[in-house]
PDB file of C-alpha atoms in Angstrom:
ATOM      1  CA  THR H   1      16.407  -8.017  49.469  1.00 44.00           C
ATOM      2  CA  GLU H   2      15.466  -9.654  46.208  1.00 64.00           C
ATOM      3  CA  GLU H   3      12.773 -12.289  46.465  1.00 76.00           C
ATOM      4  CA  PHE H   4      12.861 -15.229  44.104  1.00 79.00           C
ATOM      5  CA  LYS H   5      10.019 -17.629  43.367  1.00 80.00           C
ATOM      6  CA  ILE H   6      11.171 -21.238  43.101  1.00 80.00           C
ATOM      7  CA  LEU H   7      10.343 -22.661  39.679  1.00 77.00           C
ATOM      8  CA  THR H   8      11.842 -26.100  40.245  1.00 78.00           C
ATOM      9  CA  ARG H   9      14.481 -27.816  42.294  1.00 78.00           C
ATOM     10  CA  ASP H  10      16.640 -30.932  42.050  1.00 75.00           C
ATOM     11  CA  VAL H  11      16.735 -30.724  38.256  1.00 75.00           C
ATOM     12  CA  ALA H  12      18.206 -33.862  36.727  1.00 73.00           C
ATOM     13  CA  LYS H  13      18.448 -32.544  33.160  1.00 76.00           C
ATOM     14  CA  ASN H  14      20.470 -29.649  31.772  1.00 76.00           C
ATOM     15  CA  GLN H  15      17.359 -28.057  30.216  1.00 79.00           C
ATOM     16  CA  PHE H  16      14.282 -26.544  31.834  1.00 79.00           C
ATOM     17  CA  SER H  17      11.325 -24.609  30.444  1.00 82.00           C
ATOM     18  CA  TRP H  18       8.441 -22.771  32.069  1.00 80.00           C
ATOM     19  CA  ASP H  19       5.335 -20.900  30.988  1.00 82.00           C
ATOM     20  CA  LEU H  20       5.578 -17.099  30.908  1.00 82.00           C
ATOM     21  CA  ARG H  21       2.075 -16.444  29.577  1.00 82.00           C
ATOM     22  CA  ASN H  22       0.712 -15.463  32.995  1.00 84.00           C
ATOM     23  CA  PHE H  23       3.675 -13.255  33.867  1.00 85.00           C
ATOM     24  CA  PRO H  24       2.902  -9.509  33.755  1.00 85.00           C
ATOM     25  CA  GLU H  25       4.864  -7.509  31.220  1.00 84.00           C
ATOM     26  CA  ASP H  26       8.050  -6.117  32.765  1.00 82.00           C
ATOM     27  CA  ASP H  27      11.716  -5.680  31.931  1.00 79.00           C
ATOM     28  CA  ASN H  28      13.020  -6.245  35.476  1.00 82.00           C
ATOM     29  CA  TYR H  29      12.753 -10.003  35.775  1.00 85.00           C
ATOM     30  CA  GLN H  30      15.733 -12.065  36.912  1.00 86.00           C
ATOM     31  CA  LEU H  31      16.352 -15.768  36.630  1.00 85.00           C
ATOM     32  CA  LYS H  32      18.561 -17.224  39.353  1.00 86.00           C
ATOM     33  CA  LEU H  33      20.390 -20.488  38.712  1.00 85.00           C
ATOM     34  CA  GLU H  34      21.884 -22.338  41.667  1.00 84.00           C
ATOM     35  CA  ALA H  35      24.025 -25.429  41.355  1.00 81.00           C
ATOM     36  CA  THR H  36      26.344 -27.293  43.651  1.00 79.00           C
ATOM     37  CA  ASP H  37      28.737 -30.146  43.463  1.00 74.00           C
ATOM     38  CA  ALA H  38      30.517 -32.014  46.196  1.00 67.00           C
ATOM     39  CA  THR H  39      32.735 -29.085  47.129  1.00 76.00           C
ATOM     40  CA  SER H  40      31.108 -25.698  46.420  1.00 79.00           C
ATOM     41  CA  PRO H  41      27.912 -24.010  45.218  1.00 83.00           C
ATOM     42  CA  ALA H  42      27.572 -21.757  42.139  1.00 87.00           C
ATOM     43  CA  VAL H  43      25.032 -19.010  41.479  1.00 88.00           C
ATOM     44  CA  LYS H  44      24.212 -17.197  38.196  1.00 88.00           C
ATOM     45  CA  ILE H  45      21.588 -14.469  37.730  1.00 89.00           C
ATOM     46  CA  ILE H  46      20.207 -13.676  34.243  1.00 87.00           C
ATOM     47  CA  ASP H  47      18.145 -10.557  33.540  1.00 86.00           C
ATOM     48  CA  PHE H  48      15.186 -10.936  31.156  1.00 84.00           C
ATOM     49  CA  SER H  49      11.951  -9.208  30.199  1.00 84.00           C
ATOM     50  CA  VAL H  50       8.426 -10.395  29.443  1.00 88.00           C
ATOM     51  CA  ASP H  51       6.517  -8.839  26.525  1.00 90.00           C
ATOM     52  CA  HIS H  52       3.166 -10.282  25.400  1.00 89.00           C
ATOM     53  CA  THR H  53       1.947  -7.414  23.224  1.00 92.00           C
ATOM     54  CA  ALA H  54       2.301  -7.547  19.448  1.00 95.00           C
ATOM     55  CA  PRO H  55       3.574  -4.424  17.680  1.00 96.00           C
ATOM     56  CA  GLU H  56       1.449  -2.344  15.350  1.00 96.00           C
ATOM     57  CA  LEU H  57       2.218  -1.361  11.779  1.00 96.00           C
ATOM     58  CA  SER H  58       1.232   1.467   9.457  1.00 96.00           C
ATOM     59  CA  LEU H  59       1.772   1.070   5.702  1.00 95.00           C
ATOM     60  CA  ASN H  60       2.022   4.130   3.455  1.00 95.00           C
ATOM     61  CA  PRO H  61      -0.310   3.598   0.465  1.00 91.00           C
ATOM     62  CA  LEU H  62       1.118   3.720  -3.039  1.00 90.00           C
ATOM     63  CA  THR H  63       0.090   6.641  -5.238  1.00 88.00           C
ATOM     64  CA  SER H  64      -1.079   4.065  -7.795  1.00 87.00           C
ATOM     65  CA  ASN H  65      -1.584   0.327  -7.527  1.00 86.00           C
ATOM     66  CA  VAL H  66      -1.642  -0.342 -11.289  1.00 85.00           C
ATOM     67  CA  PHE H  67       1.648  -0.639 -13.169  1.00 85.00           C
ATOM     68  CA  THR H  68       1.753  -0.911 -16.944  1.00 79.00           C
ATOM     69  CA  LYS H  69       5.514  -0.451 -17.229  1.00 78.00           C
ATOM     70  CA  SER H  70       8.364  -2.404 -15.668  1.00 74.00           C
ATOM     71  CA  PHE H  71       9.047  -1.173 -12.140  1.00 77.00           C
ATOM     72  CA  SER H  72      10.726  -2.113  -8.857  1.00 83.00           C
ATOM     73  CA  LEU H  73       8.476  -2.644  -5.859  1.00 89.00           C
ATOM     74  CA  GLN H  74       9.083  -0.196  -3.007  1.00 92.00           C
ATOM     75  CA  LEU H  75       6.941   0.285   0.094  1.00 95.00           C
ATOM     76  CA  THR H  76       7.430   2.426   3.193  1.00 97.00           C
ATOM     77  CA  GLY H  77       5.770   2.647   6.572  1.00 97.00           C
ATOM     78  CA  SER H  78       6.103   2.812  10.337  1.00 97.00           C
ATOM     79  CA  ALA H  79       5.967   0.252  13.142  1.00 97.00           C
ATOM     80  CA  PHE H  80       5.229   0.790  16.823  1.00 97.00           C
ATOM     81  CA  ASP H  81       5.859  -1.329  19.919  1.00 95.00           C
ATOM     82  CA  ASN H  82       5.130  -0.387  23.516  1.00 89.00           C
ATOM     83  CA  PHE H  83       7.827  -2.451  25.177  1.00 87.00           C
ATOM     84  CA  SER H  84      10.708  -4.484  23.741  1.00 89.00           C
ATOM     85  CA  GLY H  85      11.113  -2.559  20.450  1.00 93.00           C
ATOM     86  CA  ILE H  86      10.890  -3.286  16.719  1.00 96.00           C
ATOM     87  CA  GLU H  87      13.484  -5.830  15.614  1.00 97.00           C
ATOM     88  CA  PHE H  88      12.639  -6.460  11.968  1.00 95.00           C
ATOM     89  CA  ILE H  89      10.094  -5.998   9.169  1.00 98.00           C
ATOM     90  CA  GLU H  90       8.914  -8.765   6.848  1.00 97.00           C
ATOM     91  CA  TYR H  91       6.994  -8.714   3.577  1.00 97.00           C
ATOM     92  CA  SER H  92       5.466 -11.364   1.345  1.00 97.00           C
ATOM     93  CA  LEU H  93       4.225 -11.508  -2.242  1.00 95.00           C
ATOM     94  CA  ASP H  94       2.164 -14.671  -1.786  1.00 93.00           C
ATOM     95  CA  GLY H  95       1.424 -14.979   1.955  1.00 90.00           C
ATOM     96  CA  GLU H  96       3.749 -17.979   2.271  1.00 93.00           C
ATOM     97  CA  HIS H  97       7.307 -16.801   1.656  1.00 95.00           C
ATOM     98  CA  TRP H  98       8.505 -13.860   3.756  1.00 96.00           C
ATOM     99  CA  PHE H  99      11.469 -11.557   3.107  1.00 96.00           C
ATOM    100  CA  LYS H 100      13.167  -8.969   5.290  1.00 97.00           C
ATOM    101  CA  GLY H 101      12.651  -5.241   4.821  1.00 96.00           C
ATOM    102  CA  THR H 102      15.027  -2.506   5.994  1.00 97.00           C
ATOM    103  CA  ILE H 103      14.521  -0.575   9.225  1.00 97.00           C
ATOM    104  CA  GLU H 104      15.711   2.925   8.368  1.00 97.00           C
ATOM    105  CA  SER H 105      15.373   4.315  11.894  1.00 97.00           C
ATOM    106  CA  GLY H 106      14.297   3.064  15.315  1.00 96.00           C
ATOM    107  CA  PHE H 107      15.844  -0.415  15.407  1.00 96.00           C
ATOM    108  CA  LEU H 108      14.827  -1.993  18.770  1.00 95.00           C
ATOM    109  CA  ALA H 109      13.008   1.255  19.624  1.00 95.00           C
ATOM    110  CA  ASN H 110       9.320   1.784  20.311  1.00 95.00           C
ATOM    111  CA  SER H 111       8.854   3.590  16.986  1.00 97.00           C
ATOM    112  CA  ALA H 112      10.562   2.640  13.717  1.00 97.00           C
ATOM    113  CA  THR H 113      10.374   3.577  10.044  1.00 97.00           C
ATOM    114  CA  PHE H 114      11.054   1.048   7.328  1.00 97.00           C
ATOM    115  CA  ARG H 115      11.483   0.639   3.585  1.00 97.00           C
ATOM    116  CA  ILE H 116      10.895  -2.411   1.416  1.00 96.00           C
ATOM    117  CA  ARG H 117      12.751  -2.840  -1.862  1.00 95.00           C
ATOM    118  CA  HIS H 118      12.036  -6.063  -3.719  1.00 93.00           C
ATOM    119  CA  PRO H 119      15.229  -6.949  -5.627  1.00 91.00           C
ATOM    120  CA  PHE H 120      13.546  -8.474  -8.693  1.00 90.00           C
ATOM    121  CA  LYS H 121      11.096  -7.266 -11.314  1.00 88.00           C
ATOM    122  CA  LEU H 122       7.578  -8.591 -10.817  1.00 88.00           C
ATOM    123  CA  ASP H 123       5.901 -10.671 -13.489  1.00 86.00           C
ATOM    124  CA  ASP H 124       2.487  -9.626 -14.751  1.00 84.00           C
ATOM    125  CA  GLY H 125      -0.255 -10.495 -12.289  1.00 86.00           C
ATOM    126  CA  ILE H 126      -2.204  -9.411  -9.214  1.00 88.00           C
ATOM    127  CA  TYR H 127      -0.290  -9.305  -5.935  1.00 93.00           C
ATOM    128  CA  ASP H 128      -1.512  -8.805  -2.373  1.00 95.00           C
ATOM    129  CA  ILE H 129       1.668  -7.541  -0.720  1.00 96.00           C
ATOM    130  CA  GLY H 130       1.648  -8.430   2.979  1.00 96.00           C
ATOM    131  CA  VAL H 131       3.810  -6.526   5.486  1.00 97.00           C
ATOM    132  CA  ARG H 132       4.283  -7.308   9.183  1.00 97.00           C
ATOM    133  CA  SER H 133       6.562  -6.234  12.041  1.00 97.00           C
ATOM    134  CA  VAL H 134       8.223  -8.347  14.732  1.00 97.00           C
ATOM    135  CA  ASP H 135       9.462  -7.048  18.079  1.00 96.00           C
ATOM    136  CA  ALA H 136      12.474  -8.169  20.110  1.00 92.00           C
ATOM    137  CA  SER H 137      10.292 -10.625  22.068  1.00 90.00           C
ATOM    138  CA  ASP H 138       9.209 -12.311  18.824  1.00 92.00           C
ATOM    139  CA  ASN H 139       5.667 -10.913  18.928  1.00 94.00           C
ATOM    140  CA  THR H 140       4.345 -10.450  15.392  1.00 96.00           C
ATOM    141  CA  SER H 141       1.926  -7.744  14.306  1.00 97.00           C
ATOM    142  CA  ALA H 142      -1.140  -8.303  12.186  1.00 96.00           C
ATOM    143  CA  SER H 143      -0.253  -8.087   8.511  1.00 96.00           C
ATOM    144  CA  LYS H 144      -1.203  -5.051   6.441  1.00 96.00           C
ATOM    145  CA  TYR H 145      -1.860  -5.565   2.735  1.00 95.00           C
ATOM    146  CA  GLN H 146      -1.434  -3.511  -0.417  1.00 94.00           C
ATOM    147  CA  ARG H 147      -2.893  -4.936  -3.640  1.00 93.00           C
ATOM    148  CA  ILE H 148      -1.042  -4.117  -6.853  1.00 93.00           C
ATOM    149  CA  ILE H 149      -1.689  -5.046 -10.467  1.00 89.00           C
ATOM    150  CA  VAL H 150       1.229  -5.489 -12.850  1.00 88.00           C
ATOM    151  CA  ASP H 151       0.431  -5.604 -16.574  1.00 83.00           C
ATOM    152  CA  THR H 152       3.395  -4.603 -18.709  1.00 81.00           C
ATOM    153  CA  THR H 153       2.569  -6.599 -21.845  1.00 81.00           C
ATOM    154  CA  SER H 154       0.049  -5.900 -24.589  1.00 81.00           C
ATOM    155  CA  PRO H 155      -2.714  -8.421 -25.315  1.00 83.00           C
ATOM    156  CA  ARG H 156      -1.474 -11.331 -27.394  1.00 87.00           C
ATOM    157  CA  ILE H 157      -2.991 -11.629 -30.843  1.00 89.00           C
ATOM    158  CA  GLY H 158      -3.633 -15.172 -32.030  1.00 91.00           C
ATOM    159  CA  SER H 159      -4.528 -16.629 -35.379  1.00 90.00           C
ATOM    160  CA  PHE H 160      -7.148 -15.122 -37.669  1.00 89.00           C
ATOM    161  CA  VAL H 161      -9.383 -16.247 -40.511  1.00 89.00           C
ATOM    162  CA  ILE H 162     -10.648 -14.332 -43.560  1.00 89.00           C
ATOM    163  CA  SER H 163     -13.692 -15.878 -45.156  1.00 88.00           C
ATOM    164  CA  ARG H 164     -16.521 -15.265 -47.605  1.00 85.00           C
ATOM    165  CA  GLY H 165     -19.637 -17.180 -46.711  1.00 82.00           C
ATOM    166  CA  ASN H 166     -18.546 -20.706 -45.823  1.00 84.00           C
ATOM    167  CA  LEU H 167     -15.284 -20.414 -47.764  1.00 83.00           C
ATOM    168  CA  SER H 168     -12.095 -19.637 -45.825  1.00 85.00           C
ATOM    169  CA  LEU H 169      -9.330 -17.972 -47.788  1.00 79.00           C
ATOM    170  CA  LEU H 170      -5.688 -18.960 -47.398  1.00 77.00           C
ATOM    171  CA  PRO H 171      -2.686 -16.725 -48.080  1.00 79.00           C
ATOM    172  CA  MET H 172      -0.247 -17.407 -50.883  1.00 77.00           C
ATOM    173  CA  GLU H 173       3.287 -16.552 -49.723  1.00 74.00           C
ATOM    174  CA  GLY H 174       1.814 -14.374 -46.989  1.00 76.00           C
ATOM    175  CA  ILE H 175      -0.592 -12.506 -49.287  1.00 79.00           C
ATOM    176  CA  PHE H 176      -4.389 -12.900 -49.408  1.00 80.00           C
ATOM    177  CA  ASN H 177      -5.845 -12.584 -52.886  1.00 78.00           C
ATOM    178  CA  LEU H 178      -9.310 -11.133 -52.316  1.00 78.00           C
ATOM    179  CA  PRO H 179     -11.923 -10.458 -54.969  1.00 75.00           C
ATOM    180  CA  ALA H 180     -12.749  -6.787 -55.500  1.00 75.00           C
ATOM    181  CA  ALA H 181     -16.024  -5.199 -54.336  1.00 74.00           C
ATOM    182  CA  THR H 182     -16.769  -8.120 -52.023  1.00 80.00           C
ATOM    183  CA  GLU H 183     -17.715  -8.189 -48.348  1.00 86.00           C
ATOM    184  CA  MET H 184     -15.370 -10.396 -46.344  1.00 86.00           C
ATOM    185  CA  ASN H 185     -15.620 -11.771 -42.806  1.00 91.00           C
ATOM    186  CA  PHE H 186     -12.692 -11.472 -40.407  1.00 92.00           C
ATOM    187  CA  VAL H 187     -12.305 -13.454 -37.131  1.00 93.00           C
ATOM    188  CA  VAL H 188      -9.306 -13.246 -34.798  1.00 93.00           C
ATOM    189  CA  SER H 189      -8.388 -14.819 -31.432  1.00 94.00           C
ATOM    190  CA  LEU H 190      -7.386 -12.274 -28.771  1.00 92.00           C
ATOM    191  CA  GLU H 191      -6.268 -12.598 -25.157  1.00 87.00           C
ATOM    192  CA  ALA H 192      -8.994 -12.874 -22.514  1.00 86.00           C
ATOM    193  CA  ASP H 193      -8.412  -9.425 -20.958  1.00 83.00           C
ATOM    194  CA  THR H 194      -8.914  -7.587 -24.278  1.00 88.00           C
ATOM    195  CA  VAL H 195     -11.589  -4.901 -24.012  1.00 90.00           C
ATOM    196  CA  SER H 196     -11.466  -3.357 -27.494  1.00 92.00           C
ATOM    197  CA  ALA H 197      -9.918  -4.127 -30.858  1.00 94.00           C
ATOM    198  CA  MET H 198      -9.661  -2.615 -34.327  1.00 93.00           C
ATOM    199  CA  LEU H 199      -8.947  -3.981 -37.791  1.00 92.00           C
ATOM    200  CA  LYS H 200      -7.324  -1.688 -40.343  1.00 90.00           C
ATOM    201  CA  VAL H 201      -7.399  -2.687 -43.991  1.00 86.00           C
ATOM    202  CA  GLY H 202      -5.404  -0.258 -46.074  1.00 82.00           C
ATOM    203  CA  LYS H 203      -6.537   3.142 -44.782  1.00 83.00           C
ATOM    204  CA  ILE H 204      -9.961   2.056 -43.487  1.00 86.00           C
ATOM    205  CA  GLU H 205     -10.551   1.013 -39.848  1.00 91.00           C
ATOM    206  CA  TYR H 206     -13.214  -1.448 -38.682  1.00 92.00           C
ATOM    207  CA  THR H 207     -14.297  -2.090 -35.093  1.00 95.00           C
ATOM    208  CA  LEU H 208     -13.974  -5.690 -33.978  1.00 95.00           C
ATOM    209  CA  ARG H 209     -16.793  -7.161 -31.851  1.00 95.00           C
ATOM    210  CA  LYS H 210     -16.334  -9.925 -29.294  1.00 94.00           C
ATOM    211  CA  ARG H 211     -18.332 -13.112 -29.631  1.00 92.00           C
ATOM    212  CA  SER H 212     -20.201 -14.001 -26.463  1.00 90.00           C
ATOM    213  CA  GLY H 213     -18.496 -16.570 -24.239  1.00 88.00           C
ATOM    214  CA  VAL H 214     -15.290 -16.973 -26.286  1.00 92.00           C
ATOM    215  CA  ASN H 215     -12.139 -14.976 -27.007  1.00 92.00           C
ATOM    216  CA  LEU H 216     -12.947 -14.512 -30.688  1.00 95.00           C
ATOM    217  CA  TRP H 217     -13.436 -11.052 -32.185  1.00 95.00           C
ATOM    218  CA  GLU H 218     -14.979 -10.437 -35.590  1.00 94.00           C
ATOM    219  CA  THR H 219     -16.044  -7.884 -38.164  1.00 94.00           C
ATOM    220  CA  SER H 220     -16.804  -7.623 -41.852  1.00 91.00           C
ATOM    221  CA  PHE H 221     -14.999  -5.424 -44.317  1.00 88.00           C
ATOM    222  CA  GLY H 222     -15.282  -4.589 -47.972  1.00 80.00           C
ATOM    223  CA  THR H 223     -12.608  -4.792 -50.638  1.00 72.00           C
ATOM    224  CA  THR H 224     -13.023  -1.502 -52.439  1.00 66.00           C
ATOM    225  CA  GLU H 225      -9.548  -0.700 -53.713  1.00 66.00           C
ATOM    226  CA  ASN H 226      -7.471  -2.755 -56.111  1.00 71.00           C
ATOM    227  CA  GLY H 227      -3.837  -3.319 -55.321  1.00 73.00           C
ATOM    228  CA  LEU H 228      -1.794  -4.440 -52.320  1.00 76.00           C
ATOM    229  CA  ASN H 229      -3.220  -3.430 -48.941  1.00 76.00           C
ATOM    230  CA  SER H 230      -1.881  -4.172 -45.469  1.00 82.00           C
ATOM    231  CA  ILE H 231      -3.921  -5.650 -42.614  1.00 85.00           C
ATOM    232  CA  GLN H 232      -3.296  -4.318 -39.107  1.00 89.00           C
ATOM    233  CA  ILE H 233      -4.872  -5.593 -35.864  1.00 93.00           C
ATOM    234  CA  THR H 234      -4.861  -3.417 -32.731  1.00 92.00           C
ATOM    235  CA  ALA H 235      -5.971  -4.731 -29.320  1.00 92.00           C
ATOM    236  CA  THR H 236      -6.301  -2.930 -25.974  1.00 87.00           C
ATOM    237  CA  ASP H 237      -6.551  -4.698 -22.620  1.00 85.00           C
ATOM    238  CA  VAL H 238      -8.345  -3.643 -19.433  1.00 75.00           C
ATOM    239  CA  LEU H 239      -5.389  -1.518 -18.303  1.00 71.00           C
ATOM    240  CA  GLY H 240      -5.040   0.295 -21.597  1.00 67.00           C
TER     241      GLY H 240
END
């Protein structure tokens, strides 16, 4: 004979809640509802389970966490639950907004594999990708994180100045008229993550040096050849 513990009686409202935190985990619980009106009683029995244990998650590491070309984010892994089964996988790019992953096998089972495919290209930046699993009893695992760095753009090159002593030279219709056999100073603004830079004047290359505390790079060069020469600036950031 089934034994039922009375939770409440003579309920006046059509809603009732009770605390399951002290109930042992089991999938053989039953809730018995009894009601009666002036003529006849009614009985309904509902089966339910109690699961307090959060699932666990294993995230497969990426072969590389630095991306210098446009790519689509994909992650894979496994989730484990000892009782009610894995119901869904979530991931987040910022720790605030969560999206659903795909359970490839083991839906509502004790062991599941999953795949995450983010539908949009990621902008340049540093991301701590959080992944978590949720079981059928709404228990949520601890999040696992994978840090990735996306840098698909070259360092931006800003304005530059060519000078001799205290005199700055200005171009005429895009052309600098420089005196021959004269040492000139060159200063250019480069993006903060620049680690090296070169200046090429005609066929000769000069290494640019960064000024301390600012994003200005400078060098000096000599005008040795008469005629029209091109100026080329090359900058490399921390990711190459």
